[in-house]
């Protein structure tokens, strides 16, 4: 452990009761909101879609809360602090992705579905196979995304409590998983939405405060901030230019292209974002909520410049890496330094507040993801495939709650393995899987009249299997002694860290191929009905 990190741990130790108290207040407040909302959750519509009672602004705020995850706050700050310009590419990709969601998906999806992506596909295709495929895909994508949040929670709480052992970090991941299960089973979509709204306000406020303090430190001279960051990083001018992480070799350039495609196309296929469009009363409100979200998220990603480059300028890279190899603790470390320094009361308070906001961020996103996957299991697989449409609302909601527990257990186990990986990189993998399996199927279903059930199945399963297999045999899982999930072994043969460059085109190709090669005739009448419904909202729920 470096001397700087040793000092940080000792300094935090002096103020640990204060840090834990502030942290506990934040967690208790979000739990209280969940319990309050849970008392108002009476029907399936309340549980899955919050009773469709949220306004465009409220939903836009909640979408922002759902989207600005641990990857945005912890992962991007860490990536910028360690890799400069190349780290900021995550911010750009995450933001540009919203244009695809706004222009192609938000309004038609709100008009066409009821609770899940499977509703849209089942409208013009054979119900049971496409609902099974949609449910499976939703659960897999959600678990990939949950990995990132669990990893973020583990390093964050470990920093606050001074836990350095692997066993301690695994226990923390487990506790986060238990909290997540409580949020969803009690609060449903209403509780989750309110928590996401509160968390979005807190995150923007916390980020604004750090941005202001960092800029104040450099007399609001951005050039001075960037120059100091480049000098302190030990990389010089290269820190502010492309190529530090992506560009040294042909493989890294391809990895950058793969990452960019996954980030830009992934948002429109993310299950926990898609279900947010069902919580508003009309398609117009869905479109407006995306516009609100773009504004809020855009402002936040601009401020990641101050978070990441501020950490690079004020903290030595060795101190960031010693605390977490992937840089996930750069933002909380910056809060401590900018609040008054290591060991100061101001530093401890700001560290506690920012860490509590980050933890609330993780809990809100985790709840949204778990809700998306448990809803898809209960509504698509249990109610419409296993029970063939004969399940009561009560039975469906019970199945959703049991699915929440099962998904929570799986996420805890995988999150423990992923605790040393950069959370922004992990989220990029979820984006790649979503863009490979979900996006082609959604776009074909909404806009191509010759799309068939076979095309949907080939697209979902082909995109899902190819992306997951390529991730399993990539350097993310094995082969890199510092950052791989399994250290000390090497079974990787796929050279890229992100599979999007291969799996996303493959998902689109298989959807087209399955439709043109199959013997099934597409139901053009049903497509015409879906087209009218998706564009006008006629008959929408």
Coordinates of C-alpha atoms in Angstrom, one line a residue:
X1 CA 0.0 0.0 0.0
X2 CA 1.4 3.4 -0.9
X3 CA 2.1 6.1 1.7
X4 CA -0.7 8.3 0.3
X5 CA -3.3 5.5 0.5
X6 CA -2.1 4.6 4.0
X7 CA -2.7 8.2 5.1
X8 CA -6.1 8.2 3.4
X9 CA -7.1 5.0 5.3
X10 CA -5.8 6.3 8.6
X11 CA -7.5 9.8 8.0
X12 CA -10.8 8.2 7.2
X13 CA -10.4 6.0 10.3
X14 CA -10.5 9.0 12.6
X15 CA -13.8 10.2 11.1
X16 CA -15.3 6.7 10.5
X17 CA -18.2 7.1 12.9
X18 CA -19.3 10.3 11.1
X19 CA -18.8 8.7 7.7
X20 CA -20.9 5.7 8.7
X21 CA -23.6 7.8 10.2
X22 CA -24.0 10.0 7.1
X23 CA -24.0 6.9 4.9
X24 CA -26.6 5.2 7.1
X25 CA -28.9 8.3 6.8
X26 CA -28.9 8.1 3.0
X27 CA -29.7 4.4 3.0
X28 CA -32.4 4.7 5.6
X29 CA -34.0 7.6 3.6
X30 CA -34.2 5.5 0.4
X31 CA -35.6 2.5 2.3
X32 CA -38.3 4.7 3.8
X33 CA -39.3 5.9 0.3
X34 CA -39.5 2.3 -0.9
X35 CA -41.7 1.3 2.0
X36 CA -44.0 4.3 1.4
X37 CA -44.3 3.5 -2.3
X38 CA -44.8 -0.2 -1.6
X39 CA -48.0 0.5 0.4
X40 CA -49.4 2.1 -2.8
X41 CA -48.5 -0.8 -5.0
X42 CA -51.7 -2.8 -5.4
X43 CA -52.0 -4.0 -9.0
X44 CA -49.7 -5.5 -11.7
X45 CA -49.7 -2.1 -13.4
X46 CA -48.5 -0.5 -10.2
X47 CA -45.7 -3.1 -9.8
X48 CA -44.5 -3.1 -13.4
X49 CA -45.3 0.4 -14.6
X50 CA -45.9 2.5 -11.5
X51 CA -49.6 2.8 -12.5
X52 CA -48.5 4.9 -15.6
X53 CA -48.9 8.0 -13.4
X54 CA -45.5 9.7 -13.8
X55 CA -45.2 13.0 -15.7
X56 CA -42.6 13.5 -18.5
X57 CA -40.3 15.5 -16.2
X58 CA -40.6 12.9 -13.4
X59 CA -39.9 10.1 -15.8
X60 CA -37.0 12.0 -17.4
X61 CA -35.5 12.5 -13.9
X62 CA -36.0 8.8 -13.1
X63 CA -34.5 7.7 -16.5
X64 CA -31.5 9.9 -15.7
X65 CA -31.3 8.2 -12.3
X66 CA -31.5 4.8 -13.9
X67 CA -28.8 5.7 -16.5
X68 CA -26.3 7.6 -14.4
X69 CA -25.0 4.5 -12.8
X70 CA -21.9 3.5 -10.9
X71 CA -20.3 3.2 -14.4
X72 CA -21.0 6.9 -15.0
X73 CA -20.0 8.2 -11.6
X74 CA -17.2 5.9 -10.5
X75 CA -16.0 4.1 -13.7
X76 CA -15.8 7.2 -16.0
X77 CA -14.0 9.3 -13.4
X78 CA -11.5 6.5 -12.9
X79 CA -11.0 5.9 -16.6
X80 CA -10.4 9.6 -17.2
X81 CA -8.1 9.8 -14.2
X82 CA -5.9 7.0 -15.5
X83 CA -6.2 7.3 -19.3
X84 CA -7.1 11.0 -19.9
X85 CA -8.8 11.6 -23.3
X86 CA -9.5 8.0 -23.9
X87 CA -11.4 7.7 -20.6
X88 CA -13.7 10.6 -21.6
X89 CA -14.8 8.6 -24.7
X90 CA -17.2 6.7 -22.4
X91 CA -19.0 10.0 -21.5
X92 CA -19.4 10.8 -25.2
X93 CA -20.6 7.4 -26.2
X94 CA -23.1 7.1 -23.3
X95 CA -24.6 10.5 -24.2
X96 CA -24.8 10.1 -28.0
X97 CA -26.6 6.8 -27.5
X98 CA -29.7 8.7 -26.4
X99 CA -30.3 10.0 -29.8
X100 CA -30.9 6.4 -31.1
X101 CA -33.3 5.8 -28.2
X102 CA -35.1 9.1 -28.9
X103 CA -35.4 8.9 -32.6
X104 CA -36.1 5.2 -33.1
X105 CA -37.4 3.5 -30.0
X106 CA -39.1 5.6 -27.2
X107 CA -42.4 6.6 -28.8
X108 CA -43.2 3.4 -30.9
X109 CA -42.2 1.2 -28.0
X110 CA -44.5 3.1 -25.5
X111 CA -47.4 2.8 -28.0
X112 CA -46.8 -0.9 -28.9
X113 CA -46.1 -2.6 -25.5
X114 CA -47.6 -3.0 -22.1
X115 CA -44.9 -3.9 -19.6
X116 CA -42.0 -5.5 -21.4
X117 CA -40.1 -5.8 -24.7
X118 CA -41.7 -9.2 -25.1
X119 CA -45.1 -7.5 -25.5
X120 CA -43.9 -5.8 -28.7
X121 CA -42.5 -8.9 -30.3
X122 CA -45.5 -11.1 -29.3
X123 CA -47.9 -8.7 -31.0
X124 CA -47.2 -10.0 -34.5
X125 CA -45.3 -13.3 -33.9
X126 CA -45.8 -16.6 -32.1
X127 CA -46.2 -15.7 -28.5
X128 CA -44.4 -18.5 -26.6
X129 CA -41.1 -18.7 -28.4
X130 CA -40.5 -15.0 -28.7
X131 CA -41.5 -14.3 -25.1
X132 CA -39.1 -17.0 -23.9
X133 CA -36.4 -15.5 -26.0
X134 CA -37.1 -11.9 -24.9
X135 CA -37.3 -12.9 -21.2
X136 CA -34.0 -14.8 -21.5
X137 CA -32.2 -11.9 -23.2
X138 CA -33.6 -9.4 -20.7
X139 CA -32.3 -11.4 -17.7
X140 CA -28.8 -12.0 -19.2
X141 CA -28.3 -8.3 -20.2
X142 CA -29.6 -7.2 -16.7
X143 CA -27.2 -9.6 -15.0
X144 CA -24.2 -8.2 -17.0
X145 CA -25.2 -4.7 -16.0
X146 CA -25.7 -5.7 -12.4
X147 CA -22.1 -7.0 -12.3
X148 CA -20.9 -3.5 -12.8
X149 CA -23.1 -2.0 -10.0
X150 CA -22.1 -4.8 -7.5
X151 CA -18.4 -4.3 -8.3
X152 CA -18.8 -0.5 -7.8
X153 CA -20.6 -1.0 -4.5
X154 CA -17.9 -3.4 -3.2
X155 CA -15.0 -1.0 -3.8
X156 CA -17.0 2.1 -2.6
X157 CA -18.1 0.6 0.8
X158 CA -14.7 -1.0 1.3
X159 CA -13.1 2.5 0.9
X160 CA -15.5 4.0 3.5
X161 CA -15.2 1.2 6.0
X162 CA -11.4 0.7 5.5
X163 CA -11.9 -3.0 4.5
X164 CA -9.0 -4.3 2.4
X165 CA -9.6 -8.0 2.5
X166 CA -11.2 -9.9 -0.4
X167 CA -13.6 -11.7 2.1
X168 CA -14.8 -8.3 3.4
X169 CA -15.4 -7.0 -0.1
X170 CA -17.4 -10.1 -0.9
X171 CA -19.6 -9.7 2.2
X172 CA -20.3 -6.1 1.1
X173 CA -21.4 -7.2 -2.4
X174 CA -23.7 -9.7 -0.6
X175 CA -25.3 -7.0 1.6
X176 CA -25.9 -4.7 -1.5
X177 CA -27.7 -7.7 -3.1
X178 CA -29.9 -8.1 -0.1
X179 CA -30.8 -4.4 -0.1
X180 CA -31.6 -4.6 -3.8
X181 CA -34.0 -7.5 -3.3
X182 CA -35.8 -5.6 -0.5
X183 CA -36.2 -2.5 -2.7
X184 CA -37.8 -4.4 -5.6
X185 CA -39.9 -6.8 -3.7
X186 CA -41.4 -4.1 -1.5
X187 CA -41.5 -1.0 -3.7
X188 CA -42.0 -2.3 -7.3
X189 CA -41.8 0.3 -10.0
X190 CA -43.3 3.1 -7.9
X191 CA -40.7 2.7 -5.2
X192 CA -37.9 2.3 -7.7
X193 CA -38.9 5.4 -9.7
X194 CA -39.1 7.6 -6.6
X195 CA -35.7 6.4 -5.4
X196 CA -34.2 7.0 -8.9
X197 CA -35.7 10.6 -8.9
X198 CA -34.2 11.4 -5.5
X199 CA -30.9 9.8 -6.4
X200 CA -30.7 11.8 -9.7
X201 CA -31.1 15.1 -7.8
X202 CA -28.5 14.1 -5.2
X203 CA -26.0 12.9 -7.9
X204 CA -26.3 16.1 -9.9
X205 CA -26.0 18.2 -6.7
X206 CA -23.0 16.2 -5.5
X207 CA -21.3 16.4 -8.9
X208 CA -22.0 20.1 -9.2
X209 CA -20.4 20.7 -5.8
X210 CA -17.2 18.7 -6.7
X211 CA -17.0 20.4 -10.1
X212 CA -17.3 23.8 -8.5
X213 CA -14.6 23.0 -5.8
X214 CA -12.2 21.6 -8.5
X215 CA -12.6 24.6 -10.8
X216 CA -12.2 26.9 -7.8
X217 CA -8.9 25.2 -6.9
X218 CA -7.7 26.1 -10.5
X219 CA -9.3 29.6 -10.5
X220 CA -11.9 28.4 -13.1
X221 CA -9.1 28.0 -15.6
X222 CA -9.8 24.8 -17.5
X223 CA -6.5 24.9 -19.3
X224 CA -4.6 25.0 -16.0
X225 CA -6.6 22.0 -14.7
X226 CA -5.9 19.9 -17.9
X227 CA -2.2 21.0 -17.8
X228 CA -1.8 20.0 -14.2
X229 CA -3.6 16.7 -14.8
X230 CA -1.3 15.9 -17.7
X231 CA 1.8 16.7 -15.7
X232 CA 0.7 14.8 -12.6
X233 CA -0.3 11.7 -14.6
X234 CA 3.3 11.1 -15.6
X235 CA 2.2 10.8 -19.2
X236 CA 2.7 14.4 -20.3
X237 CA 0.9 15.7 -23.4
X238 CA -0.1 12.2 -24.4
X239 CA -2.6 12.2 -21.5
X240 CA -4.7 14.8 -23.3
X241 CA -4.5 13.1 -26.8
X242 CA -6.2 10.0 -28.2
X243 CA -4.4 6.7 -28.0
X244 CA -3.2 6.3 -24.4
X245 CA -5.6 3.3 -24.0
X246 CA -6.9 2.8 -27.5
X247 CA -4.4 3.4 -30.3
X248 CA -1.1 1.8 -29.3
X249 CA -1.8 -1.3 -31.4
X250 CA -4.2 -2.4 -34.2
X251 CA -6.1 -4.5 -31.7
X252 CA -6.6 -1.6 -29.3
X253 CA -7.9 0.6 -32.2
X254 CA -10.4 -2.2 -33.1
X255 CA -11.4 -2.4 -29.5
X256 CA -12.1 1.3 -29.5
X257 CA -14.3 1.0 -32.5
X258 CA -16.1 -2.0 -30.9
X259 CA -16.6 0.0 -27.7
X260 CA -18.0 3.0 -29.6
X261 CA -20.5 0.9 -31.5
X262 CA -21.7 -0.9 -28.4
X263 CA -22.1 2.4 -26.4
X264 CA -24.0 4.2 -29.2
X265 CA -26.4 1.3 -30.0
X266 CA -26.7 -0.3 -26.6
X267 CA -28.9 2.2 -24.8
X268 CA -31.9 1.5 -27.1
X269 CA -31.8 -2.2 -26.2
X270 CA -31.3 -1.9 -22.4
X271 CA -34.3 -3.6 -20.7
X272 CA -34.3 -1.3 -17.6
X273 CA -34.4 1.8 -19.8
X274 CA -37.0 0.3 -22.1
X275 CA -39.5 -0.4 -19.3
X276 CA -39.2 3.2 -18.2
X277 CA -41.2 4.3 -21.3
X278 CA -44.2 2.4 -20.0
X279 CA -44.5 4.4 -16.8
X280 CA -45.9 7.5 -18.5
X281 CA -49.5 7.9 -19.6
X282 CA -48.8 8.7 -23.3
X283 CA -46.2 8.3 -26.1
X284 CA -45.8 12.1 -26.2
X285 CA -44.8 12.0 -22.5
X286 CA -42.4 9.2 -23.3
X287 CA -40.7 11.3 -26.0
X288 CA -40.6 14.4 -23.7
X289 CA -39.1 12.3 -20.9
X290 CA -36.2 11.3 -23.1
X291 CA -35.6 14.9 -24.0
X292 CA -35.5 15.8 -20.3
X293 CA -33.2 12.9 -19.7
X294 CA -30.8 14.0 -22.5
X295 CA -30.5 17.5 -20.9
X296 CA -29.9 16.2 -17.4
X297 CA -27.5 13.4 -18.5
X298 CA -25.6 15.8 -20.9
X299 CA -25.0 18.2 -18.0
X300 CA -23.7 15.4 -15.8
X301 CA -21.3 14.0 -18.5
X302 CA -19.9 17.5 -19.0
X303 CA -19.0 17.5 -15.3
X304 CA -17.2 14.2 -15.5
X305 CA -14.4 16.3 -17.1
X306 CA -13.9 18.0 -13.7
X307 CA -14.3 14.7 -11.8
X308 CA -11.8 12.7 -13.9
X309 CA -9.2 15.4 -14.7
X310 CA -9.5 16.8 -11.2
X311 CA -8.6 13.4 -9.8
X312 CA -5.7 13.1 -12.2
X313 CA -4.5 16.6 -11.3
X314 CA -4.8 16.3 -7.5
X315 CA -4.1 12.6 -6.8
X316 CA -1.1 10.6 -7.9
X317 CA -2.0 7.7 -10.3
X318 CA -0.3 5.2 -8.0
X319 CA -2.6 6.2 -5.1
X320 CA -5.7 5.7 -7.3
X321 CA -4.5 2.3 -8.6
X322 CA -3.4 1.2 -5.1
X323 CA -6.9 1.8 -3.8
X324 CA -8.5 0.1 -6.8
X325 CA -6.6 -1.3 -9.8
X326 CA -9.4 -0.1 -12.2
X327 CA -9.6 3.4 -10.8
X328 CA -13.2 3.0 -9.5
X329 CA -12.5 5.0 -6.3
X330 CA -11.0 8.1 -8.0
X331 CA -14.2 10.3 -7.5
X332 CA -14.5 9.6 -3.7
X333 CA -10.8 10.1 -3.3
X334 CA -11.1 13.4 -5.1
X335 CA -14.0 14.4 -2.8
X336 CA -11.8 13.8 0.3
X337 CA -8.8 15.8 -1.1
X338 CA -10.9 18.7 -2.4
X339 CA -13.0 18.8 0.8
X340 CA -10.0 19.8 2.9
X341 CA -7.5 17.0 2.5
X342 CA -6.8 13.5 3.9
X343 CA -7.6 13.4 7.6
X344 CA -9.6 16.7 7.7
X345 CA -13.2 16.9 8.9
X346 CA -14.3 18.6 5.7
X347 CA -12.6 15.9 3.6
X348 CA -14.3 13.2 5.7
X349 CA -17.7 14.8 5.4
X350 CA -17.4 15.3 1.6
X351 CA -16.1 11.8 1.2
X352 CA -19.1 10.4 3.1
X353 CA -21.6 12.5 1.2
X354 CA -20.2 11.7 -2.2
X355 CA -19.9 8.0 -1.4
X356 CA -23.4 7.9 0.0
X357 CA -24.7 9.5 -3.2
X358 CA -22.7 7.0 -5.3
X359 CA -24.1 4.2 -3.2
X360 CA -27.7 5.5 -3.6
X361 CA -26.9 5.6 -7.3
X362 CA -25.9 2.0 -7.3
X363 CA -29.0 0.9 -5.3
X364 CA -31.3 2.8 -7.6
X365 CA -29.8 1.4 -10.8
X366 CA -29.6 -2.1 -9.3
X367 CA -33.3 -1.9 -8.3
X368 CA -34.3 -0.8 -11.9
X369 CA -32.3 -3.7 -13.4
X370 CA -33.7 -6.3 -11.1
X371 CA -37.2 -5.0 -11.7
X372 CA -36.7 -5.2 -15.5
X373 CA -35.5 -8.8 -15.4
X374 CA -38.0 -10.1 -12.7
X375 CA -40.8 -8.4 -14.6
X376 CA -39.8 -10.0 -17.9
X377 CA -39.6 -13.4 -16.2
X378 CA -43.0 -13.1 -14.5
X379 CA -44.9 -11.4 -17.3
X380 CA -43.2 -13.1 -20.4
X381 CA -42.0 -16.5 -19.2
X382 CA -44.2 -17.4 -16.2
X383 CA -47.6 -15.8 -17.1
X384 CA -47.5 -16.2 -20.9
X385 CA -45.3 -19.3 -21.5
X386 CA -45.6 -21.5 -18.5
X387 CA -49.2 -20.6 -17.5
X388 CA -50.2 -19.8 -21.1
X389 CA -51.9 -16.6 -20.2
X390 CA -54.0 -18.1 -17.3
X391 CA -52.0 -16.6 -14.4
X392 CA -53.8 -14.1 -12.1
X393 CA -52.2 -10.7 -11.3
X394 CA -51.5 -11.9 -7.8
X395 CA -49.7 -15.0 -9.1
X396 CA -47.7 -13.0 -11.6
X397 CA -46.5 -10.5 -9.0
X398 CA -45.5 -13.4 -6.6
X399 CA -43.5 -14.9 -9.5
X400 CA -41.8 -11.5 -10.0
X401 CA -40.8 -11.3 -6.4
X402 CA -39.3 -14.9 -6.3
X403 CA -37.5 -14.1 -9.6
X404 CA -36.0 -11.0 -7.8
X405 CA -34.5 -13.2 -5.1
X406 CA -33.0 -15.7 -7.7
X407 CA -31.5 -12.9 -9.8
X408 CA -30.2 -11.2 -6.7
X409 CA -28.4 -14.4 -5.6
X410 CA -26.8 -14.9 -9.1
X411 CA -25.7 -11.2 -9.2
X412 CA -24.1 -11.4 -5.8
X413 CA -22.0 -14.5 -6.8
X414 CA -20.9 -12.9 -10.1
X415 CA -20.4 -9.4 -8.6
X416 CA -17.9 -10.9 -6.1
X417 CA -15.8 -12.2 -9.0
X418 CA -15.9 -8.9 -10.8
X419 CA -14.9 -6.6 -7.9
X420 CA -11.5 -5.5 -9.4
X421 CA -12.8 -4.7 -12.9
X422 CA -13.5 -1.1 -14.1
X423 CA -17.2 -0.6 -13.8
X424 CA -17.5 1.5 -17.0
X425 CA -15.9 -1.4 -18.9
X426 CA -18.3 -3.9 -17.4
X427 CA -21.3 -1.7 -18.3
X428 CA -20.0 -1.5 -21.9
X429 CA -20.2 -5.3 -22.1
X430 CA -23.9 -5.1 -21.1
X431 CA -24.4 -2.5 -23.8
X432 CA -22.8 -4.8 -26.3
X433 CA -25.1 -7.7 -25.4
X434 CA -28.2 -5.5 -25.5
X435 CA -27.2 -4.0 -28.9
X436 CA -26.5 -7.5 -30.2
X437 CA -29.6 -9.4 -29.0
X438 CA -32.4 -6.8 -28.3
X439 CA -31.9 -3.8 -30.6
X440 CA -32.0 -5.7 -34.0
X441 CA -35.2 -7.6 -32.9
X442 CA -36.9 -4.4 -31.7
X443 CA -36.1 -2.4 -34.8
X444 CA -37.0 -5.2 -37.2
X445 CA -40.2 -5.8 -35.4
X446 CA -41.2 -2.2 -35.5
X447 CA -40.1 -1.3 -39.0
X448 CA -39.7 -4.4 -41.2
X449 CA -42.9 -6.0 -42.5
X450 CA -41.2 -9.3 -43.6
X451 CA -39.7 -10.0 -40.1
X452 CA -40.8 -13.4 -38.8
X453 CA -40.8 -15.4 -35.6
X454 CA -37.8 -17.4 -36.8
X455 CA -35.9 -14.1 -37.6
X456 CA -36.7 -12.9 -34.1
X457 CA -35.4 -16.1 -32.5
X458 CA -32.2 -16.2 -34.7
X459 CA -31.5 -12.5 -33.9
X460 CA -32.0 -12.7 -30.1
X461 CA -30.3 -16.0 -29.5
X462 CA -27.6 -15.5 -32.1
X463 CA -26.8 -12.0 -30.8
X464 CA -27.0 -13.2 -27.2
X465 CA -24.9 -16.3 -27.5
X466 CA -22.2 -14.7 -29.8
X467 CA -21.7 -11.7 -27.5
X468 CA -21.6 -13.8 -24.3
X469 CA -19.3 -16.4 -25.7
X470 CA -16.9 -13.7 -27.1
X471 CA -16.9 -12.0 -23.6
X472 CA -16.2 -15.3 -21.9
X473 CA -13.1 -15.9 -24.1
X474 CA -11.9 -12.3 -24.0
X475 CA -9.2 -10.6 -21.9
X476 CA -11.9 -9.4 -19.6
X477 CA -12.4 -12.9 -18.1
X478 CA -8.9 -14.3 -18.4
X479 CA -5.4 -13.6 -19.8
X480 CA -4.6 -10.3 -18.1
X481 CA -3.0 -10.8 -14.7
X482 CA -4.0 -7.3 -13.4
X483 CA -7.6 -6.8 -14.6
X484 CA -9.1 -10.1 -15.7
X485 CA -12.0 -11.6 -13.7
X486 CA -10.0 -14.9 -13.3
X487 CA -6.4 -14.2 -12.5
X488 CA -3.6 -16.7 -13.0
X489 CA -5.4 -18.5 -15.9
X490 CA -5.5 -17.8 -19.6
X491 CA -8.1 -19.3 -21.9
X492 CA -8.9 -16.3 -24.0
X493 CA -8.7 -16.4 -27.8
X494 CA -10.8 -13.4 -28.7
X495 CA -8.5 -10.4 -28.7
X496 CA -11.0 -7.5 -28.1
X497 CA -12.3 -6.5 -24.6
X498 CA -15.7 -5.6 -26.1
X499 CA -17.5 -8.0 -28.6
X500 CA -19.7 -5.3 -30.2
X501 CA -17.8 -5.1 -33.5
X502 CA -18.6 -8.8 -34.2
X503 CA -21.8 -9.6 -32.3
X504 CA -23.9 -6.5 -33.2
X505 CA -23.7 -6.9 -37.0
X506 CA -24.2 -10.7 -36.5
X507 CA -27.4 -10.0 -34.6
X508 CA -28.8 -7.9 -37.4
X509 CA -27.6 -10.3 -40.1
X510 CA -29.2 -13.4 -38.3
X511 CA -32.5 -11.5 -37.9
X512 CA -32.6 -10.9 -41.7
X513 CA -31.3 -14.3 -42.6
X514 CA -33.8 -16.2 -40.3
X515 CA -36.7 -14.2 -41.9
X516 CA -35.8 -14.7 -45.5
X517 CA -34.8 -18.4 -45.2
X518 CA -37.8 -19.5 -43.1
X519 CA -40.9 -21.0 -44.6
X520 CA -43.2 -18.9 -42.4
X521 CA -45.2 -16.2 -44.1
X522 CA -45.1 -12.9 -42.1
X523 CA -48.5 -11.7 -40.9
X524 CA -48.7 -8.4 -42.9
X525 CA -52.1 -7.6 -41.4
X526 CA -50.7 -7.7 -37.9
X527 CA -47.7 -5.6 -39.0
X528 CA -50.0 -3.0 -40.4
X529 CA -51.9 -2.9 -37.1
X530 CA -48.6 -2.6 -35.2
X531 CA -47.4 0.2 -37.5
X532 CA -50.6 2.2 -36.9
X533 CA -50.5 1.5 -33.2
X534 CA -46.7 2.4 -32.8
X535 CA -47.0 5.6 -34.8
X536 CA -50.3 7.0 -33.6
X537 CA -50.9 5.3 -30.2
X538 CA -54.3 4.0 -31.2
X539 CA -55.3 1.2 -28.8
X540 CA -52.1 1.7 -26.6
X541 CA -52.4 0.7 -22.9

